[in-house]
Short mmCIF file of C-alpha atoms and ligand atoms in Angstrom, two decimals:
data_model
loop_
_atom_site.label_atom_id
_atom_site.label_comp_id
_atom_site.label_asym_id
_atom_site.label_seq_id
_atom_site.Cartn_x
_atom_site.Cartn_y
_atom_site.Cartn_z
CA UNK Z 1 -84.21 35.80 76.94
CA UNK Z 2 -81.09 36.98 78.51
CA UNK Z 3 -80.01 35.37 82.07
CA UNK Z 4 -77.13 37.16 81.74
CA UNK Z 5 -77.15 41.18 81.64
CA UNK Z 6 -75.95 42.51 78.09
CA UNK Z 7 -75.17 45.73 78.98
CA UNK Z 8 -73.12 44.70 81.82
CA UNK Z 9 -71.51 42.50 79.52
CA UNK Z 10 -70.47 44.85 76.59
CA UNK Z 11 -69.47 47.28 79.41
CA UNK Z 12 -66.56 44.38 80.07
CA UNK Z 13 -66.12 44.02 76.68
CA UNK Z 14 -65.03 47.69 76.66
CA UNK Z 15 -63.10 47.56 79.64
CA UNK Z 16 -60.99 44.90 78.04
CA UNK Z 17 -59.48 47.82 75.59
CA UNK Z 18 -59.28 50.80 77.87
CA UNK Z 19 -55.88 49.38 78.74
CA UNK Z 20 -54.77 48.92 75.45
CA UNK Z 21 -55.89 52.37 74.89
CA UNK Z 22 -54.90 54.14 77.82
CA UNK Z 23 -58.10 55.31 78.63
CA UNK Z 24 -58.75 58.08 81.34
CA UNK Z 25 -61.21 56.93 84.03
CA UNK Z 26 -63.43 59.62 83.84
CA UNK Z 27 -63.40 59.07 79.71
CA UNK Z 28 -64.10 55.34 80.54
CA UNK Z 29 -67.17 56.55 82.62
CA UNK Z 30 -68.61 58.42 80.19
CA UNK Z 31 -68.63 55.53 77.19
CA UNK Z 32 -70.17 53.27 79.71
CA UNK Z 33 -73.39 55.40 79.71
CA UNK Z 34 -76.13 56.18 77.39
CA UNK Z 35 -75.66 59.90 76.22
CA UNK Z 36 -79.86 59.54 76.17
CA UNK Z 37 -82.84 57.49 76.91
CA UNK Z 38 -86.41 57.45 76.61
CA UNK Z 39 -89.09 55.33 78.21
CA UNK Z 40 -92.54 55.22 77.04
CA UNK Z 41 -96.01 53.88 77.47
CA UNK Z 42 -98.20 52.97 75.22
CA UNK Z 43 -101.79 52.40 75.05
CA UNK Z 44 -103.16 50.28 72.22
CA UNK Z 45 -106.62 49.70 70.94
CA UNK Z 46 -106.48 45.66 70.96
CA UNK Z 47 -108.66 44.04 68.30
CA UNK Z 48 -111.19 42.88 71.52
CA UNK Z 49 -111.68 46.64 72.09
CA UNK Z 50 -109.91 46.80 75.73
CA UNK Z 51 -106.55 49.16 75.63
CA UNK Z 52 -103.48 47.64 76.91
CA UNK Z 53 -100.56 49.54 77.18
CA UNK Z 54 -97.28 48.61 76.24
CA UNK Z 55 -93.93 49.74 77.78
CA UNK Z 56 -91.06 50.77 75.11
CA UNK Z 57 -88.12 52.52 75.04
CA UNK Z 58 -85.26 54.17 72.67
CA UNK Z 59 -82.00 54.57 73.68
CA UNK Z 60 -79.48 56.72 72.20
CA UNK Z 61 -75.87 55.82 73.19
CA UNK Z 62 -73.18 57.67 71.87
CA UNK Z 63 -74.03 59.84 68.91
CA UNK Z 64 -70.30 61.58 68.57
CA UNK Z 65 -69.27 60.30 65.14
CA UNK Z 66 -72.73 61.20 63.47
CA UNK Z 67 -76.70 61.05 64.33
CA UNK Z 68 -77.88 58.00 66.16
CA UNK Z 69 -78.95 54.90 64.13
CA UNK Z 70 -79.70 50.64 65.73
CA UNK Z 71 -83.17 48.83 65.23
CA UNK Z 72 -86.42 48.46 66.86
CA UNK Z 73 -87.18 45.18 68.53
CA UNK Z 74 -90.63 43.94 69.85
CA UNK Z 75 -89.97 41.12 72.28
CA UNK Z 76 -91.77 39.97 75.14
CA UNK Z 77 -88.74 39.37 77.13
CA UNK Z 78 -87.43 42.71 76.48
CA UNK Z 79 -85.31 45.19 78.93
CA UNK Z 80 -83.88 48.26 79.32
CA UNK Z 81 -80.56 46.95 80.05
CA UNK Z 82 -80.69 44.68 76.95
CA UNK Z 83 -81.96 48.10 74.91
CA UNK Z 84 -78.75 50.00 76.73
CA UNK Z 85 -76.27 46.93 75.82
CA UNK Z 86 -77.11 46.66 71.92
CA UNK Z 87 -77.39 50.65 71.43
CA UNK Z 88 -73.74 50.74 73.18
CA UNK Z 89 -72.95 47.56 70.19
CA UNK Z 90 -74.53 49.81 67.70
CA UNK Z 91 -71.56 52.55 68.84
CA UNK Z 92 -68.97 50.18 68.31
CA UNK Z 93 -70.35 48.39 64.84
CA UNK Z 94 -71.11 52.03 63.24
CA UNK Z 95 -67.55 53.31 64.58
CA UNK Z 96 -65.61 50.08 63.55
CA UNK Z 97 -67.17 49.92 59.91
CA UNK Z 98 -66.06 53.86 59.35
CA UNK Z 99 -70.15 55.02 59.16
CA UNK Z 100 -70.53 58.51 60.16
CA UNK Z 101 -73.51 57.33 62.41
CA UNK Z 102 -74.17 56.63 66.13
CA UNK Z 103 -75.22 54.31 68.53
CA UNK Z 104 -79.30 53.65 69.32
CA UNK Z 105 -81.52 50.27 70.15
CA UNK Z 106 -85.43 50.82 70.47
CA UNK Z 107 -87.72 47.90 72.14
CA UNK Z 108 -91.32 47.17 72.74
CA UNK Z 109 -91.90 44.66 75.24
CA UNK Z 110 -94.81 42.28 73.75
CA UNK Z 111 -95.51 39.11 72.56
CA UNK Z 112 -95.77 39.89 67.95
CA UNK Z 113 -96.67 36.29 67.80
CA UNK Z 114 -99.90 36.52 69.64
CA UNK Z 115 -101.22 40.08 68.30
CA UNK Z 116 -102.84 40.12 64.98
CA UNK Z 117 -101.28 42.54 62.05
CA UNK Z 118 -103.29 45.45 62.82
CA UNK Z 119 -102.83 45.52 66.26
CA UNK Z 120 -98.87 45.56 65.07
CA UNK Z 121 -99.75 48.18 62.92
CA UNK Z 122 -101.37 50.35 65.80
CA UNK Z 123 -98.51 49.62 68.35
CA UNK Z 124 -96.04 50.49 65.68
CA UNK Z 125 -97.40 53.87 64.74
CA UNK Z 126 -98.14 55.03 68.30
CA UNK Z 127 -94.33 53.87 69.14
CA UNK Z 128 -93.12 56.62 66.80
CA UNK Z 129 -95.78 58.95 68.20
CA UNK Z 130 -94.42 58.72 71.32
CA UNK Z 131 -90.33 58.81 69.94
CA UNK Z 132 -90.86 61.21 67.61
CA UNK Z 133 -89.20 64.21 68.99
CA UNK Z 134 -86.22 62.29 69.62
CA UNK Z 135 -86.02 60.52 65.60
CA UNK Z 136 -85.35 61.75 62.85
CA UNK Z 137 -82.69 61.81 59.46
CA UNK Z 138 -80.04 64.19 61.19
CA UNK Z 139 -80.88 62.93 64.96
CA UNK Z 140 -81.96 59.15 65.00
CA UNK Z 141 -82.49 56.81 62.40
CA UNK Z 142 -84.73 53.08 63.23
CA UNK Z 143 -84.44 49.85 61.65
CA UNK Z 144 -85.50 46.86 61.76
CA UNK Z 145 -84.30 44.14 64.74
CA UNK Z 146 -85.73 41.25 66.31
CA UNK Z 147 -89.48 40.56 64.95
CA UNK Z 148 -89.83 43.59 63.12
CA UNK Z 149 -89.60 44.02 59.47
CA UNK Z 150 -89.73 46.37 56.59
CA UNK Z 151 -93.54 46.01 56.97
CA UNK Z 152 -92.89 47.53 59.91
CA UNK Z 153 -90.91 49.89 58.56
CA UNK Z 154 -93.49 51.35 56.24
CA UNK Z 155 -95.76 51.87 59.24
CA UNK Z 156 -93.34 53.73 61.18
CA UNK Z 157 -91.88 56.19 58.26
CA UNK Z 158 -95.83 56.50 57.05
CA UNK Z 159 -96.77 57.56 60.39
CA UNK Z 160 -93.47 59.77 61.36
CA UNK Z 161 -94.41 61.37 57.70
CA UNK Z 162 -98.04 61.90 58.76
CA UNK Z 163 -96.87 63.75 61.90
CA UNK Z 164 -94.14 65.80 59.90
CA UNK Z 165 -96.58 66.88 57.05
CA UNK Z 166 -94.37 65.88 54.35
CA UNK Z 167 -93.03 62.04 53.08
CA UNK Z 168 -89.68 61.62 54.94
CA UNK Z 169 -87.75 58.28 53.92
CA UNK Z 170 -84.77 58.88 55.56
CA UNK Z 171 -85.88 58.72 59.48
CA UNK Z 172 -85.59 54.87 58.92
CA UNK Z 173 -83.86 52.06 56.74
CA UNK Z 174 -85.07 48.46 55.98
CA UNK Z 175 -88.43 49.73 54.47
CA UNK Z 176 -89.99 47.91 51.41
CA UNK Z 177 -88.27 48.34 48.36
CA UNK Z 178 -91.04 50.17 46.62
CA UNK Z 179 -91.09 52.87 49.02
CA UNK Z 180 -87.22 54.48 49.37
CA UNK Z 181 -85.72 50.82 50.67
CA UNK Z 182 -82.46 49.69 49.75
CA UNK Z 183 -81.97 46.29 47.33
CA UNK Z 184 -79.84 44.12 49.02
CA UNK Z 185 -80.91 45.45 52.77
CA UNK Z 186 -83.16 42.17 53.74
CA UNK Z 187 -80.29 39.99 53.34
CA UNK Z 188 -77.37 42.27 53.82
CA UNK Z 189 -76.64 41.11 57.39
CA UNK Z 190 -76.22 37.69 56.32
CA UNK Z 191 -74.36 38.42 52.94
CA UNK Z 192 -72.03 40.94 54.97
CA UNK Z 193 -71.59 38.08 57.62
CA UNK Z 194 -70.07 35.49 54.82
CA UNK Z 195 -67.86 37.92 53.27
CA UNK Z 196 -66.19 38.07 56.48
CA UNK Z 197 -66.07 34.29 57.17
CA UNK Z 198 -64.79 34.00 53.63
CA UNK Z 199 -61.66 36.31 54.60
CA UNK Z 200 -61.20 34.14 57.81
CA UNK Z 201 -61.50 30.99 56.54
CA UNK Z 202 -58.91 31.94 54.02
CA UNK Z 203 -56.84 32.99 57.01
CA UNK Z 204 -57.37 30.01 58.73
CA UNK Z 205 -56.99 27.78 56.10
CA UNK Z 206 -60.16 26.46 55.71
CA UNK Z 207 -61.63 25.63 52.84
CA UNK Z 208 -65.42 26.60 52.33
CA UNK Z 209 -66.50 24.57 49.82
CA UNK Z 210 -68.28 21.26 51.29
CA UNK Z 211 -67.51 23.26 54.94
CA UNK Z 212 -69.98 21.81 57.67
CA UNK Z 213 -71.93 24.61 59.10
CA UNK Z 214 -74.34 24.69 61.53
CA UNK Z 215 -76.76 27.68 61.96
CA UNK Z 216 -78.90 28.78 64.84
CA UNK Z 217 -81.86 30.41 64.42
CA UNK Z 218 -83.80 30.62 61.12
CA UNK Z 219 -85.37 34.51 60.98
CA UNK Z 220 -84.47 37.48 59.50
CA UNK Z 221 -80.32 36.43 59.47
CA UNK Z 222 -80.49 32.84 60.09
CA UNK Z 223 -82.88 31.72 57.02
CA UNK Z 224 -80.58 33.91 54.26
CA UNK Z 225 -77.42 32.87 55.98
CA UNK Z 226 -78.17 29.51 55.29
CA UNK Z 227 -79.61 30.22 51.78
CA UNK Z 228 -76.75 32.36 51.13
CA UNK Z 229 -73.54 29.64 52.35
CA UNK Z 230 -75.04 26.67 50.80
CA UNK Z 231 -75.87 28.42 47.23
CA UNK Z 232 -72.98 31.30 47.10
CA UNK Z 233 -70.11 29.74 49.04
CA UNK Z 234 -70.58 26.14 48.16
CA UNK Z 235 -71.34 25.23 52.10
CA UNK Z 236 -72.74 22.27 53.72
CA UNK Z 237 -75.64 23.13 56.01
CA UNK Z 238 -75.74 19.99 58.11
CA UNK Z 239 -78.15 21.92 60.88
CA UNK Z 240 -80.50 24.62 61.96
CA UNK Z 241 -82.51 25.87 64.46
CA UNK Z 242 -85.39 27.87 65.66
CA UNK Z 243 -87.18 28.77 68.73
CA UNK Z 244 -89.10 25.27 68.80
CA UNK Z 245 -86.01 23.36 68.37
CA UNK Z 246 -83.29 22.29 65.68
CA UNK Z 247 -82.82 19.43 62.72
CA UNK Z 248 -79.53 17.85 61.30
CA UNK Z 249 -79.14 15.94 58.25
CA UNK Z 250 -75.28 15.24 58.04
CA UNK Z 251 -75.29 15.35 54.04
CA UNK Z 252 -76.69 18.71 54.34
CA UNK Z 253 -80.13 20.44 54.20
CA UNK Z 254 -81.99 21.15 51.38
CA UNK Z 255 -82.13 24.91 52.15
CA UNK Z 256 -84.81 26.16 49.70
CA UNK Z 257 -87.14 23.46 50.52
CA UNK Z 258 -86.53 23.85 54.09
CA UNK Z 259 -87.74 27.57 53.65
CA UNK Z 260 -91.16 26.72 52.56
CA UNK Z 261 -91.51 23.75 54.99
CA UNK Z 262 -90.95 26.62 57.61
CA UNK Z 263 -93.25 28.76 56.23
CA UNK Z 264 -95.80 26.20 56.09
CA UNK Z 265 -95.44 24.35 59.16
CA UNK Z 266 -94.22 27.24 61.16
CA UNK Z 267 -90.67 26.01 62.26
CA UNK Z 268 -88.00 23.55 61.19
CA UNK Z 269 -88.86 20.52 63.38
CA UNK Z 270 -90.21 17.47 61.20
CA UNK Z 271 -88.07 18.52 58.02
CA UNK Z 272 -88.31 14.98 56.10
CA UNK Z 273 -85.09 13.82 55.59
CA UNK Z 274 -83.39 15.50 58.53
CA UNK Z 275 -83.00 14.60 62.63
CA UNK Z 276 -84.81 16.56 65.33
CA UNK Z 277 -82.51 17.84 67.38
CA UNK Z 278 -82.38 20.40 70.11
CA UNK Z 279 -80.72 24.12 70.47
CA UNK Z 280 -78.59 22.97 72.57
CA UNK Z 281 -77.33 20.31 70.66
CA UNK Z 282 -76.83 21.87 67.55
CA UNK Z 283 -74.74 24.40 69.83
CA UNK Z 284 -72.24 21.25 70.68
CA UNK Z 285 -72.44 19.71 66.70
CA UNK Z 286 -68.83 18.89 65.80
CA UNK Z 287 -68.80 21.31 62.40
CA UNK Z 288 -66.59 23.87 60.78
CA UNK Z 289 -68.22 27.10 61.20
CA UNK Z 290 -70.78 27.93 64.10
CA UNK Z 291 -73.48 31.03 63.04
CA UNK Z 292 -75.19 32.03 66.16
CA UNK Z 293 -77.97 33.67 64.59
CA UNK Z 294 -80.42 34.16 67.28
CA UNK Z 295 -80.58 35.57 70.45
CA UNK Z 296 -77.73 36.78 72.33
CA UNK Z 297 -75.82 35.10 74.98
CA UNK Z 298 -76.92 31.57 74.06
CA UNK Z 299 -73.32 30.35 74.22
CA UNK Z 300 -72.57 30.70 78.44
CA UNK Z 301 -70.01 29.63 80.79
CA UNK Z 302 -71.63 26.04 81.32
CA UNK Z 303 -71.60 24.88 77.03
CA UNK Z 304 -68.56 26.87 76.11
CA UNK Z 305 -66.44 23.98 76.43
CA UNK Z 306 -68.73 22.19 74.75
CA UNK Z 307 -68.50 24.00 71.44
CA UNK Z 308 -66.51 21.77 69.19
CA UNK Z 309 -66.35 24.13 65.83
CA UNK Z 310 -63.68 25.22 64.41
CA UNK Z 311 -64.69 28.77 64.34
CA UNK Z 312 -67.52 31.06 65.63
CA UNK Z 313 -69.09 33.75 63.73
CA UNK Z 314 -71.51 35.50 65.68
CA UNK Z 315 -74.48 37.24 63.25
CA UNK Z 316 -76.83 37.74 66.16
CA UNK Z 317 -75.53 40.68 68.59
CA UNK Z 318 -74.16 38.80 71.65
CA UNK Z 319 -74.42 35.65 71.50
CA UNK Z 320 -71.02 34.66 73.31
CA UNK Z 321 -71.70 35.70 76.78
CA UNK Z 322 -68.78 36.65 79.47
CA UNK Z 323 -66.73 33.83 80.46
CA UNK Z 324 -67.85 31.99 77.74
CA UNK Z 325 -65.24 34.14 74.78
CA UNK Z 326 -62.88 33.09 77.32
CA UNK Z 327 -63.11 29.43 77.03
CA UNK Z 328 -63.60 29.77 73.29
CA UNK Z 329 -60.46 31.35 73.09
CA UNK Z 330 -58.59 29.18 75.48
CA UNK Z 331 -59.68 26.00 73.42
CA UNK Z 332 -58.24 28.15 69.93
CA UNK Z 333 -61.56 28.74 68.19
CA UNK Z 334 -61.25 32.00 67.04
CA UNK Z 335 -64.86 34.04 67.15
CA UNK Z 336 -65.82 36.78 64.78
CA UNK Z 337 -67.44 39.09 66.97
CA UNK Z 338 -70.71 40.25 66.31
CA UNK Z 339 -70.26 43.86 65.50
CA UNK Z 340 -67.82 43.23 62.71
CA UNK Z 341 -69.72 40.02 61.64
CA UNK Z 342 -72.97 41.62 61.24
CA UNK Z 343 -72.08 44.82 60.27
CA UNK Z 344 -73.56 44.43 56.95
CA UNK Z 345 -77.31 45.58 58.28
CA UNK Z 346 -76.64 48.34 59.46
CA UNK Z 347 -73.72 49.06 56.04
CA UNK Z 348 -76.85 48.32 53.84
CA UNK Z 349 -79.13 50.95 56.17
CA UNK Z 350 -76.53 53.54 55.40
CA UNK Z 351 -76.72 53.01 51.74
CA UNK Z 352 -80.19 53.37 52.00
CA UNK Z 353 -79.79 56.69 53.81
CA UNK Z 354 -77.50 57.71 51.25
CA UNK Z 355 -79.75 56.98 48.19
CA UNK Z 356 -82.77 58.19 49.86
CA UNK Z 357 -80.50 61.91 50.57
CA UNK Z 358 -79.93 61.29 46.68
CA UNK Z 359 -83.14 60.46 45.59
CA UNK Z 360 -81.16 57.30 44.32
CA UNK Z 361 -81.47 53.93 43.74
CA UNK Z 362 -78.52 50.99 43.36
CA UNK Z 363 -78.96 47.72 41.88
CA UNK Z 364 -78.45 44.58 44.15
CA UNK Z 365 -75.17 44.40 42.40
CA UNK Z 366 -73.68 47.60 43.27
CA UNK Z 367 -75.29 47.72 47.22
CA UNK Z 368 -73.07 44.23 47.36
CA UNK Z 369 -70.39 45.45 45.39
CA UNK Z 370 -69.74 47.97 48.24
CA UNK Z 371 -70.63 45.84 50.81
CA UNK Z 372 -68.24 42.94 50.58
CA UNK Z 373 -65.34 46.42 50.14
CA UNK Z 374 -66.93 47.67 53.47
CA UNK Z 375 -66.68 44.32 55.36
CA UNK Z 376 -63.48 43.22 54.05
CA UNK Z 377 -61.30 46.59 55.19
CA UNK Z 378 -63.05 46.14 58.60
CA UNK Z 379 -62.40 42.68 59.12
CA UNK Z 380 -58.73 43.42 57.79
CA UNK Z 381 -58.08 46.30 59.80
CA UNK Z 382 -59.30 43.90 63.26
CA UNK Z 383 -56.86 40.76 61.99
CA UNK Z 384 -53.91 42.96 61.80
CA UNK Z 385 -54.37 44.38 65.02
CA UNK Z 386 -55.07 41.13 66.52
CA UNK Z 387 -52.38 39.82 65.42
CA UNK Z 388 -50.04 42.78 66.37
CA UNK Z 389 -51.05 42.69 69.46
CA UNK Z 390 -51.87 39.05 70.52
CA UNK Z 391 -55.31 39.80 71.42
CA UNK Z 392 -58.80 38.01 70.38
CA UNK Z 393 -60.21 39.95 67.67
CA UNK Z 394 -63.17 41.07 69.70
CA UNK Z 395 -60.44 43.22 71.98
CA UNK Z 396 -58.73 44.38 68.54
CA UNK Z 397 -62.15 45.50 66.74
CA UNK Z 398 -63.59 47.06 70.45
CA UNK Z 399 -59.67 49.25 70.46
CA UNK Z 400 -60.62 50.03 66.89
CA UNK Z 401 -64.12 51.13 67.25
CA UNK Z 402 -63.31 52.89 70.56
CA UNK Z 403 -60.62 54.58 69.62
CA UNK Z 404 -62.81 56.71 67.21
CA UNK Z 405 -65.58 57.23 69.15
CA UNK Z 406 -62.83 58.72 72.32
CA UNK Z 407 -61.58 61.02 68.98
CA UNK Z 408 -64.63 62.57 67.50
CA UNK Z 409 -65.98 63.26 71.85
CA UNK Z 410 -62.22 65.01 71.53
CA UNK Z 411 -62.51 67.19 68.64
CA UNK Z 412 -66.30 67.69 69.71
CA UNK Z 413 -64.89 69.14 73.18
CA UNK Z 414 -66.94 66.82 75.22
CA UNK Z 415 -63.90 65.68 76.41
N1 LIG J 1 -80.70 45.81 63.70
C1 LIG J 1 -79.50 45.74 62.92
C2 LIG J 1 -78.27 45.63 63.80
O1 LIG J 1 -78.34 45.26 64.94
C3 LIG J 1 -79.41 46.86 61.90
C4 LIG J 1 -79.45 48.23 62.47
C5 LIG J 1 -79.62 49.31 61.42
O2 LIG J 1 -79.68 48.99 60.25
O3 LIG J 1 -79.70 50.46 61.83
O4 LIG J 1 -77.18 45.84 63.34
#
């Protein structure tokens, strides 16, 4: 998944602002390290009757400005250094969007493709057996990440309720909108993610309407991203991507259609109509607007160059590696960093906290409503110090987000 190590990487990322900051040393050492981590193994009952036990882990960062909150992510490729990188994001995204949460990633390493749904189910429930003691509304709060959904979800608060003797909807977001989940939350990372783009493109002077945008990875953020730029912002979605390979039709894609072919056929390739293309060239497509929307650190030192949009907006967590921002920025294409662009997942997760602590529910109008407020005062406050101070807008938002993480540790006394 990753050749290159995330955590290493956001630990650079956050080096990048200590200056700027004038951060201590010894306070530098402490934000590059998980406050808390937890590694676990986990025997499952497979469907052929053997057990086969899967290794998982939760990591709780830095849980200063509130209790710990980031998704759950079952991945074959996983690692503990991936886990530590995006829990340390999760800081930074909660801190820079003004959430009174933490920092906290959670990963099982298997393969979801090749286990059947109640061999999920058993993995996911004996995960929270084993986290338990460590989750919970006022200590940790899941979510849903790569290849887990609000099926998921379900499974994990049923069985965290189970163990607690009474129903408890706040230990995690993203469930099922029938049972305490937030309207909105499925495609809030997407939504949140073009709200942004909107206020750049406006900076930039770009107009959106007819924009070429090409979009990697069609899941969870990829598929509504898509939906959500051709149909709300009046985009042309020339190409897209999953993990078999992309397609690009230079009048645009038929988006809705597209959906169902992927749900029939199981991935984008042979969309009639459209050009099979690869990841890698649909990384390299001449366009106005890039979404990585996949896996992190897909854009390296050795395409960088290569990239010939006119701006980046990252929706997955990473997906600019080191060296790469760099080049990016060298060749003037400004990137939206991930943990303002995405912010809107773990915005719509807080909602949900806040209307399950209410025993309330929002319409879809009012979760966006304050959504697009939420992203557009974050993505303000990075421009202006970008601008101030002549820096990429991934050092601005990292000052921004450290800065009041290195406050609350302060008026805490842990520092
Ligand atoms: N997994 C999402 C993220 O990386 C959402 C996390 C959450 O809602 O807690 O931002």
């Amino acid at each position: 998944m990753n050749n290159q190590n995330l955590f290493e990487m956001v630990k650079q990322h956050l080096c990048s602002c200590s200056a700027d900051l004038a951060l201590s040393p010894s306070v530098e050492a402490v934000l590059k390290l998980p406050v808390r981590e937890l590694h676990v193994s986990i025997p499952v009952r497979m469907d052929n009757g053997t057990i086969q036990a899967f290794q998982g882990f939760r990591v709780q960062y830095n849980d200063a400005l509130g209790p710990a909150k980031g998704g759950i992510r079952f991945h074959p490729d996983e690692t503990i250094d991936t886990i530590r990188g995006l829990a340390s994001l999760m800081t930074w995204k909660c801190a820079l969007h003004n959430l009174p949460l933490g920092g906290a990633k959670g990963g099982v390493i298997c393969n979801p493709k090749e286990m059947s749904v109640a061999e999920l189910e058993r993995l996911s429930r004996a995960y929270i057996q084993a986290i338990y003691h460590i989750i919970g509304p006022d200590r940790d709060i899941p979510a849903p990440d790569l290849y887990t959904d609000a099926r998921t979800m379900a499974w994990m608060m049923d069985e965290y309720s189970r163990i607690a003797q009474k129903t408890t909807f706040g230990v995690i977001t993203g469930k099922p909108v029938s049972l305490g989940g937030s309207e909105g939350r499925e495609t809030a990372t997407a939504m949140g993610g073009w709200f942004v783009i909107r206020e750049a493109a406006r900076d930039n002077s770009l107009d959106l309407r007819g924009a070429r945008v090409a979009i990697q990875g069609f899941g969870n953020v990829g598929a509504p991203a898509a939906l959500i730029g051709q149909e709300q912002f009046g985009c042309r979605i020339v190409a897209v991507s999953d993990s078999s390979g992309g397609i690009f039709a230079e009048d645009g894609l038929a988006v809705r259609a597209l959906v169902s072919h992927k749900k029939k056929s199981g991935r984008v390739h042979d969309f009639p109509g459209a050009r099979n293309i690869t990841n890698n060239d649909l990384l390299e497509l001449e366009c106005d607007i890039l979404i990585p929307a996949a896996l992190e650190n897909v854009i390296t030192m050795a395409n960088a160059g290569k990239v010939a949009a006119k701006m980046v907006a990252e929706f997955a967590n990473g997906p600019v590696g080191t060296g790469a921002d760099e080049i990016l920025h060298g060749n003037g294409i400004p990137v939206i960093p991930d943990f303002l662009c995405n912010g809107g997942g773990v915005i719509v997760s807080y909602f949900e906290m806040v209307q399950n602590a209410n025993f309330d529910h929002w319409d879809e109008k009012e979760v966006f409503r304050r959504l697009e407020k939420k992203m557009i005062e974050a993505y303000r406050s990075v421009r202006v110090l970008s601008s101030q101070n002549q820096v990429p807008m991934r050092q601005a938002a990292y000052s921004i987000a450290v800065s009041r993480v290195v406050q609350a540790m302060h008026m805490r006394g842990w520092i």
